[in-house]
PDB file of C-alpha atoms in Angstrom:
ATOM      1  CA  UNK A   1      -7.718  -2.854  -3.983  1.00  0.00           C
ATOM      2  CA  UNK A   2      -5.302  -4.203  -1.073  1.00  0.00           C
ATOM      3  CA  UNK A   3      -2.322  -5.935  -0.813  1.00  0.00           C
ATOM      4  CA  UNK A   4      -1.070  -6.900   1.977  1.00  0.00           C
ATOM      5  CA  UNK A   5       2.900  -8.074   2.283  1.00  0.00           C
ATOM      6  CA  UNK A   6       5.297  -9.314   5.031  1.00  0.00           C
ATOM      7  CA  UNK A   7       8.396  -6.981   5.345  1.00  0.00           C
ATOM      8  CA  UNK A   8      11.647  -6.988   7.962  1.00  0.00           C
ATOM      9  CA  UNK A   9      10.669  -6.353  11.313  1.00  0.00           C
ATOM     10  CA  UNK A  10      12.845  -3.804  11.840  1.00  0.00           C
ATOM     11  CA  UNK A  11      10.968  -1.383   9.560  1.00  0.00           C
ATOM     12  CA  UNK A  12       7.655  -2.587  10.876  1.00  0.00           C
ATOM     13  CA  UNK A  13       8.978  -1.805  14.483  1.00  0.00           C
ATOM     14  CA  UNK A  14      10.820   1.995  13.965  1.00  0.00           C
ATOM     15  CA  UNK A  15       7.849   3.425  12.448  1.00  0.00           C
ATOM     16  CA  UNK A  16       5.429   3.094  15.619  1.00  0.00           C
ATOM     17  CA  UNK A  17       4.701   5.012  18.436  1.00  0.00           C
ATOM     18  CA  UNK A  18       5.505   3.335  21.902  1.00  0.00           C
ATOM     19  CA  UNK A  19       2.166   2.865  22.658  1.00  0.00           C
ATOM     20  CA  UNK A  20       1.760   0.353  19.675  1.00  0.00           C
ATOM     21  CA  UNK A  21       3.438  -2.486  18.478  1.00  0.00           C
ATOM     22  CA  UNK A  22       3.933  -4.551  15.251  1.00  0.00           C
ATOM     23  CA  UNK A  23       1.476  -8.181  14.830  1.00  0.00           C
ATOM     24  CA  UNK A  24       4.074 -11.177  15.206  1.00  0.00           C
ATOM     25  CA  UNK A  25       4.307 -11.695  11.751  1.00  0.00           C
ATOM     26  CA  UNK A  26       5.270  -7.856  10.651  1.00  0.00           C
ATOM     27  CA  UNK A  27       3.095  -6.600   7.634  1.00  0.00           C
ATOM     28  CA  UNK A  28       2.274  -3.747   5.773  1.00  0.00           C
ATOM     29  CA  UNK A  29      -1.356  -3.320   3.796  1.00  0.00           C
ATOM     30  CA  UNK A  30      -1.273  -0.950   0.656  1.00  0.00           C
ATOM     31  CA  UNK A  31      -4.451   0.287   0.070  1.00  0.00           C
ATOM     32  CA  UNK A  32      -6.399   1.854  -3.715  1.00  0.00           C
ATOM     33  CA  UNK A  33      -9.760   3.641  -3.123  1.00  0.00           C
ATOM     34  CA  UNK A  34     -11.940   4.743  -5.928  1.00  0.00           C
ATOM     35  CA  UNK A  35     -15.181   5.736  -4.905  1.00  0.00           C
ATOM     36  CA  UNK A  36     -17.231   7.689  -7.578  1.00  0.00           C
ATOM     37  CA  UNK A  37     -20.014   9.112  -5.417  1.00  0.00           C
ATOM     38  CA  UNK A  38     -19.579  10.263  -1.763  1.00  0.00           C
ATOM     39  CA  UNK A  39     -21.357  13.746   0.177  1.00  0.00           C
ATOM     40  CA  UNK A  40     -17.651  15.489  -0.571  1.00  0.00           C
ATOM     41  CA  UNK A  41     -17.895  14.388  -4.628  1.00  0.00           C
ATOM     42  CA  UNK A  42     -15.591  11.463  -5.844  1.00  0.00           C
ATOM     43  CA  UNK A  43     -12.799  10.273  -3.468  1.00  0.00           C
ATOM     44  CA  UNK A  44      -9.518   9.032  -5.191  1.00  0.00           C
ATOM     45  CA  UNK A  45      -6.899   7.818  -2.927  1.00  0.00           C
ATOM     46  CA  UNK A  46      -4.289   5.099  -1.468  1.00  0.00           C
ATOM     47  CA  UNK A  47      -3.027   4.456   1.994  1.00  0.00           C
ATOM     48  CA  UNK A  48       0.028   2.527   3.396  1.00  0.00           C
ATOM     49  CA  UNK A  49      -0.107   1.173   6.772  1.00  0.00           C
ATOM     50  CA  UNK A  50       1.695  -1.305   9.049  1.00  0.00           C
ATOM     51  CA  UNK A  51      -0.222  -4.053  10.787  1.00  0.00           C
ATOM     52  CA  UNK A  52       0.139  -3.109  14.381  1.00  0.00           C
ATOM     53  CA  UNK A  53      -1.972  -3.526  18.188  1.00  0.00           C
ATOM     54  CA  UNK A  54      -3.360  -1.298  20.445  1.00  0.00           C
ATOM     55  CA  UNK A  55      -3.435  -2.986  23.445  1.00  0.00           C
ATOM     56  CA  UNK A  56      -5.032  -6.027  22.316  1.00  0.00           C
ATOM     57  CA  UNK A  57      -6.946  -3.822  19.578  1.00  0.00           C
ATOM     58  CA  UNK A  58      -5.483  -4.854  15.674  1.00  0.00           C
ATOM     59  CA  UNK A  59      -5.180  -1.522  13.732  1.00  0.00           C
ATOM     60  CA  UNK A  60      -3.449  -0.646  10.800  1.00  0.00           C
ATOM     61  CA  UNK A  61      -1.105   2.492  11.589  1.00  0.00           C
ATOM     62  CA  UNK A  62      -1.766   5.008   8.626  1.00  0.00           C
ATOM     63  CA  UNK A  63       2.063   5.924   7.447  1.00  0.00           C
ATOM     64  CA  UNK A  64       0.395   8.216   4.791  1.00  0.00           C
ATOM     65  CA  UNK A  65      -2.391   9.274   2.708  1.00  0.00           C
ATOM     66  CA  UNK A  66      -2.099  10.021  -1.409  1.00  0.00           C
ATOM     67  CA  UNK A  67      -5.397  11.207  -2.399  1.00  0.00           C
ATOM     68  CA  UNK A  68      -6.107  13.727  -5.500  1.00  0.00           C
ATOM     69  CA  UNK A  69      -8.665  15.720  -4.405  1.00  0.00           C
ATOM     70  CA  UNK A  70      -7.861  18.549  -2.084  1.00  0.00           C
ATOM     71  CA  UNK A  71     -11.397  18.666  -0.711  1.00  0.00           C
ATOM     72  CA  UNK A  72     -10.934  15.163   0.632  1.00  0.00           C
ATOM     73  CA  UNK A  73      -7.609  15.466   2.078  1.00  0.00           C
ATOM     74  CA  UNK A  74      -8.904  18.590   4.514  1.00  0.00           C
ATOM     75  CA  UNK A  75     -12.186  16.646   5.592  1.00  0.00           C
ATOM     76  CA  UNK A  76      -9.539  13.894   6.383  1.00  0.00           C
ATOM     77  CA  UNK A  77      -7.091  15.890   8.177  1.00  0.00           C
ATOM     78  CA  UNK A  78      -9.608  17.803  10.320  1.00  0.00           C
ATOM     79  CA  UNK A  79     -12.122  14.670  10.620  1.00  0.00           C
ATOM     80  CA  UNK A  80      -9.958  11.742  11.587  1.00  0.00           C
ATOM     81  CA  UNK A  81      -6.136  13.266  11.421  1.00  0.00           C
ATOM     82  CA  UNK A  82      -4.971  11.809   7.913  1.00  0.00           C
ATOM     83  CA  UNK A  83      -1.650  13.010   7.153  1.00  0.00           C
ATOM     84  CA  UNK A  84      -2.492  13.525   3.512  1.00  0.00           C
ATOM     85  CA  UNK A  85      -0.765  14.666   0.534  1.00  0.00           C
ATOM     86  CA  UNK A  86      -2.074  15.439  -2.868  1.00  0.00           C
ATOM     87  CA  UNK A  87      -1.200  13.469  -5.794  1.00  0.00           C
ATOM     88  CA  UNK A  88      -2.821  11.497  -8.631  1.00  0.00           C
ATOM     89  CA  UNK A  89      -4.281   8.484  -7.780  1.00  0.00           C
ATOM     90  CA  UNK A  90      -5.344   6.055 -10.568  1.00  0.00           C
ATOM     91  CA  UNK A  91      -7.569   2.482 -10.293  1.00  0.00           C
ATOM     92  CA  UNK A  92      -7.987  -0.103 -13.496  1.00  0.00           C
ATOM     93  CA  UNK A  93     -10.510  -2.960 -13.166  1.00  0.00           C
ATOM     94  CA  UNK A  94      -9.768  -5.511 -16.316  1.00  0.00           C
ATOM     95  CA  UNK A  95     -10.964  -9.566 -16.131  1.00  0.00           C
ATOM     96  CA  UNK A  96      -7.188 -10.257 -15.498  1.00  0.00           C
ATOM     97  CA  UNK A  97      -5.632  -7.717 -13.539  1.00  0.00           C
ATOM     98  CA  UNK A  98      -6.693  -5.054 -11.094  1.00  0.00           C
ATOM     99  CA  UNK A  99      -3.711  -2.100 -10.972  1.00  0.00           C
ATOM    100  CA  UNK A 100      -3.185   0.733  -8.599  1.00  0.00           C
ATOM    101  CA  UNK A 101      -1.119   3.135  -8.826  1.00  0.00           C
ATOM    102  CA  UNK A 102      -0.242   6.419  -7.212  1.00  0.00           C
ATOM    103  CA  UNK A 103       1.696   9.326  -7.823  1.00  0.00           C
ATOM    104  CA  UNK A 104       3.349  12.847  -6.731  1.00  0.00           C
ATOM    105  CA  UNK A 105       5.076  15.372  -8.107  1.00  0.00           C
ATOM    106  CA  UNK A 106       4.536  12.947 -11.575  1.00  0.00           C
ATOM    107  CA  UNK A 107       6.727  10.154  -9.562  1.00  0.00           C
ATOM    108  CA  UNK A 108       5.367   7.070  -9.088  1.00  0.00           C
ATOM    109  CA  UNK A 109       5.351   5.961  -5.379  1.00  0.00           C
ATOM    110  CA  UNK A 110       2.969   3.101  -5.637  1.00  0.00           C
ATOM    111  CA  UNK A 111       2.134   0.363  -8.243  1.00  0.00           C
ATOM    112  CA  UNK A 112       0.447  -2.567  -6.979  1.00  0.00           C
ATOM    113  CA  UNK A 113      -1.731  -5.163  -8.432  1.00  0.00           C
ATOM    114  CA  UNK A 114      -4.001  -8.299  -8.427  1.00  0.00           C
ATOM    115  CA  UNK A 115      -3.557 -10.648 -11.242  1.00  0.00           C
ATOM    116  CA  UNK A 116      -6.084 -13.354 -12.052  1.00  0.00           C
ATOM    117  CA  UNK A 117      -8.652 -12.066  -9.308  1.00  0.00           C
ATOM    118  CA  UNK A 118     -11.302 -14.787  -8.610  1.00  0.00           C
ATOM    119  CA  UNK A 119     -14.471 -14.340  -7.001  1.00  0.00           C
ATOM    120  CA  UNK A 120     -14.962 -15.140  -3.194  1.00  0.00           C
ATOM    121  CA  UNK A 121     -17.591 -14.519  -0.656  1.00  0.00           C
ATOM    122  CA  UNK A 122     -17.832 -11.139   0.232  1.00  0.00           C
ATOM    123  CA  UNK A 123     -18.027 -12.614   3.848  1.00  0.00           C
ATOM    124  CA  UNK A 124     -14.283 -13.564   3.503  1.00  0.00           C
ATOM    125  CA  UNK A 125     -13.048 -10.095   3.602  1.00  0.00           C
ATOM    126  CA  UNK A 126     -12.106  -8.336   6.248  1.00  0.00           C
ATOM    127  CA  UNK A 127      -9.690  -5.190   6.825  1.00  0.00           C
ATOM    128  CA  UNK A 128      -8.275  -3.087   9.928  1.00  0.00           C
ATOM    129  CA  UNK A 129      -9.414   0.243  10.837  1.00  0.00           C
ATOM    130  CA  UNK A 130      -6.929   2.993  10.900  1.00  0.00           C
ATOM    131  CA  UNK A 131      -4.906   4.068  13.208  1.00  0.00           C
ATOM    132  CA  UNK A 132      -2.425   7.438  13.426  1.00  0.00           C
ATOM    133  CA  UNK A 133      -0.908  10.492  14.889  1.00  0.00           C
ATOM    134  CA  UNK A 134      -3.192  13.274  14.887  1.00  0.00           C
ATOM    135  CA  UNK A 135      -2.740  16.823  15.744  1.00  0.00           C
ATOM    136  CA  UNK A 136      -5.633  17.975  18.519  1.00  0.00           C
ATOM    137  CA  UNK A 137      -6.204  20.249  21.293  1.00  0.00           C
ATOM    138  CA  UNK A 138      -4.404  18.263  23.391  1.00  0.00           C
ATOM    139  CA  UNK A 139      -1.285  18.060  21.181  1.00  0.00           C
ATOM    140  CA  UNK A 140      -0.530  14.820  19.439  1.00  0.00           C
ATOM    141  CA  UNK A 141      -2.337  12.031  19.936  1.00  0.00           C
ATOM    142  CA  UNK A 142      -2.930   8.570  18.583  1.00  0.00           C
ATOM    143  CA  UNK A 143      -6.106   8.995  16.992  1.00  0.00           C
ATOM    144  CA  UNK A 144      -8.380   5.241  16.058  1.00  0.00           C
ATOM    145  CA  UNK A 145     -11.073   5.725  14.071  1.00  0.00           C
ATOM    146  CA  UNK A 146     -13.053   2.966  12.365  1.00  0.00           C
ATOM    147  CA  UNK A 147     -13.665   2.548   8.409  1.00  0.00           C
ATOM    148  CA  UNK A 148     -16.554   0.165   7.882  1.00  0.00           C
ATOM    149  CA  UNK A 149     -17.084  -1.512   4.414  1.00  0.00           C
ATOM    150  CA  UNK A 150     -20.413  -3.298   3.097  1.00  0.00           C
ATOM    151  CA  UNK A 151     -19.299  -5.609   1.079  1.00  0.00           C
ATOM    152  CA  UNK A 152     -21.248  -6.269  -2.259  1.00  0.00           C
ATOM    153  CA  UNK A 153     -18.677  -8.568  -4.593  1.00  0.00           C
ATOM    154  CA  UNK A 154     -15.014  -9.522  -3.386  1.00  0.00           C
ATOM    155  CA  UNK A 155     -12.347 -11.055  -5.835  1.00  0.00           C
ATOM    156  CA  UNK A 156      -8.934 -12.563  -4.762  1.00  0.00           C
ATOM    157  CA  UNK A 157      -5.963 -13.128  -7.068  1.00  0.00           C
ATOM    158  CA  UNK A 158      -1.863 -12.954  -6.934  1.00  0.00           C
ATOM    159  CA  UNK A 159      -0.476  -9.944  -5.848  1.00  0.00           C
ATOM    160  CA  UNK A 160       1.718  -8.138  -7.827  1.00  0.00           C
ATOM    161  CA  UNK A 161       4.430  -5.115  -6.128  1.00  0.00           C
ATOM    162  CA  UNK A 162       5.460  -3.081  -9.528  1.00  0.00           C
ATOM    163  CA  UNK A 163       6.798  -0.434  -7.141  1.00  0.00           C
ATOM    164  CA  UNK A 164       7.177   1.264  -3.798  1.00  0.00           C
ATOM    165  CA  UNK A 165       9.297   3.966  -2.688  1.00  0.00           C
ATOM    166  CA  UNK A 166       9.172   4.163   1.229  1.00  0.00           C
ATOM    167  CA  UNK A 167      10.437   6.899   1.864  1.00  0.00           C
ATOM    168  CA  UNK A 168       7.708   8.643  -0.326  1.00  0.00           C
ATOM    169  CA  UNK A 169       5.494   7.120   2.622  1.00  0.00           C
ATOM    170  CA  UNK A 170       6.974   8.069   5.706  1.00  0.00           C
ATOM    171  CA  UNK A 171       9.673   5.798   6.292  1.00  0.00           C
ATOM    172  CA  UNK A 172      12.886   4.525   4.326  1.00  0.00           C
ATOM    173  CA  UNK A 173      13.561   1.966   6.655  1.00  0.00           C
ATOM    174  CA  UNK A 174      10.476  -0.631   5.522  1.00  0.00           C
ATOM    175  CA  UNK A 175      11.951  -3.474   3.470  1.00  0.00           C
ATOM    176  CA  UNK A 176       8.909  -5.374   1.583  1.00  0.00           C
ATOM    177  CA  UNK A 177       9.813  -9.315   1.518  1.00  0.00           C
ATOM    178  CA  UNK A 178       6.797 -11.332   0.223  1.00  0.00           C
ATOM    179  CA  UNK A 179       3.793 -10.488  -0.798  1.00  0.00           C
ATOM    180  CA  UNK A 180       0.730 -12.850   1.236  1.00  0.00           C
ATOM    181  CA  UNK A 181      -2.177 -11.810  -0.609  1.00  0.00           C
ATOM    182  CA  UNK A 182      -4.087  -9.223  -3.028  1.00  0.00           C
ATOM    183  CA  UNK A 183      -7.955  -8.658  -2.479  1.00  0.00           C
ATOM    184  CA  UNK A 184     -10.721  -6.203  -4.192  1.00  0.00           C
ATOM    185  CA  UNK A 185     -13.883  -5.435  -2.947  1.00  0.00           C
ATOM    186  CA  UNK A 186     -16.905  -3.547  -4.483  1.00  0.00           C
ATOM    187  CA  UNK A 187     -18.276  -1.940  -1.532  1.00  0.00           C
ATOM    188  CA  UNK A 188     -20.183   0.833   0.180  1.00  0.00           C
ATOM    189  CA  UNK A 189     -17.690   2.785   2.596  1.00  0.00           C
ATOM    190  CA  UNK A 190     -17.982   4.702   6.231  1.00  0.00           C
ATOM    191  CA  UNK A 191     -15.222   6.572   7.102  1.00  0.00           C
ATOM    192  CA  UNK A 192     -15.888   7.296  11.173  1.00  0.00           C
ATOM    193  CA  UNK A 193     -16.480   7.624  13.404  1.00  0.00           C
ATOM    194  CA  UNK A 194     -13.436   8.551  15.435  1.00  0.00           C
ATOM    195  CA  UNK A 195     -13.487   5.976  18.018  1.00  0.00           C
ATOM    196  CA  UNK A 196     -10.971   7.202  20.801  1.00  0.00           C
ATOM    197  CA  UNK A 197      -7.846   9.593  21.042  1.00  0.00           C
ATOM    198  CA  UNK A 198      -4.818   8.344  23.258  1.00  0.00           C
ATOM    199  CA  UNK A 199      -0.978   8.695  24.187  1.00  0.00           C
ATOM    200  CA  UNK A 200       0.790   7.710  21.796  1.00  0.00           C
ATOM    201  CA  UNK A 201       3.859   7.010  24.261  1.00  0.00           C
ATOM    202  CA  UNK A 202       1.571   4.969  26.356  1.00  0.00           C
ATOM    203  CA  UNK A 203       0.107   1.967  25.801  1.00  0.00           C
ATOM    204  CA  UNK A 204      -3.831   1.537  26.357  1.00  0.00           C
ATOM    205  CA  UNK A 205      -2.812  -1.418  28.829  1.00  0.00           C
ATOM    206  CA  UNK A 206      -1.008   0.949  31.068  1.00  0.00           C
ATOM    207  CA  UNK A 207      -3.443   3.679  31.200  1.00  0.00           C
TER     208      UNK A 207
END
């Protein structure tokens, strides 16, 4: 499940590293994984990132990861740098509404939606690899690593924003505004490669 929504671009802009910068119209994609099968066992999990460039590379810049198993958060954290946190992450498919939800501590940080979803070519679909600050050997370093999906069925609908707590996601200073568009996908996932490391306080133009 994915929504994405505009917000204010001063909380699109404070969040990033100087090496990256926000797309012209600021947006933030919040993300619902359920994947039953994978070579770690079942992968629960949701993801907030701002719509950002890399050069001229679109990325999504990873504020945070929720995901409920803990086996998945450290093959995250040591494959691609996922700042993760453990919490309970929940997915319900019905013919009118797709939810998402997830929470920590019992709190509920994220409740999104896609009401009415409609099928569309699977074609249509398309989402940005992440992008975040990773801790490495060399310190910390913007870390891009790409997440491919196969798409088998895609649905659109109206996205629906119960609730979102930003600061539960790495920054209090996003403002959500409208929401564009709500998407689900059944698909078959690849998380990786990493793709490059970088400065995060320079940009890939200048290097």
């Amino acid at each position: 499940l994915h929504i994405m929504c505009e917000i204010e671009r001063a909380g699109a802009t404070a969040p990033l590293p100087p090496a990256l910068h926000p797309q012209n119209m600021p947006t933030l994609s919040m993300y619902v994984f359920h994947c039953p099968d994978s070579e770690i066992g079942p992968i629960n999990l949701a993801q907030v990132g701002i719509a950002s460039r890399s050069g001229t590379w679109p990325c999504n810049y990873l504020l945070k990861t929720v995901v409920q198993e803990q086996a998945v958060a450290d093959v995250l954290t040591e494959r691609v740098g996922d700042r993760c946190t453990i919490g309970e992450v929940a997915l319900s498919v019905r013919s009118d509404r797709v939810t998402g939800r997830a929470a920590v501590g019992g709190t509920t940080i994220l409740d999104i939606g896609c009401h009415l979803p409609t099928p569309i070519s699977p074609g249509d679909v398309a989402y940005y690899s992440n992008i975040n600050l990773a801790e490495t050997p060399r310190g910390t370093e913007l870390a891009y690593y790409e997440r491919r999906m196969e798409v088998k069925k895609a649905d659109r609908g109206a996205p629906m924003i119960t609730s979102f707590e930003p600061d539960a996601w790495g920054s209090d200073l996003v403002r959500l505004t409208y929401p564009v568009s709500a998407s689900l996908v059944h698909a078959d996932v690849t998380i990786g490669p990493l793709l490059m490391v970088s400065n995060p306080n320079v940009g890939r133009m200048a290097e």
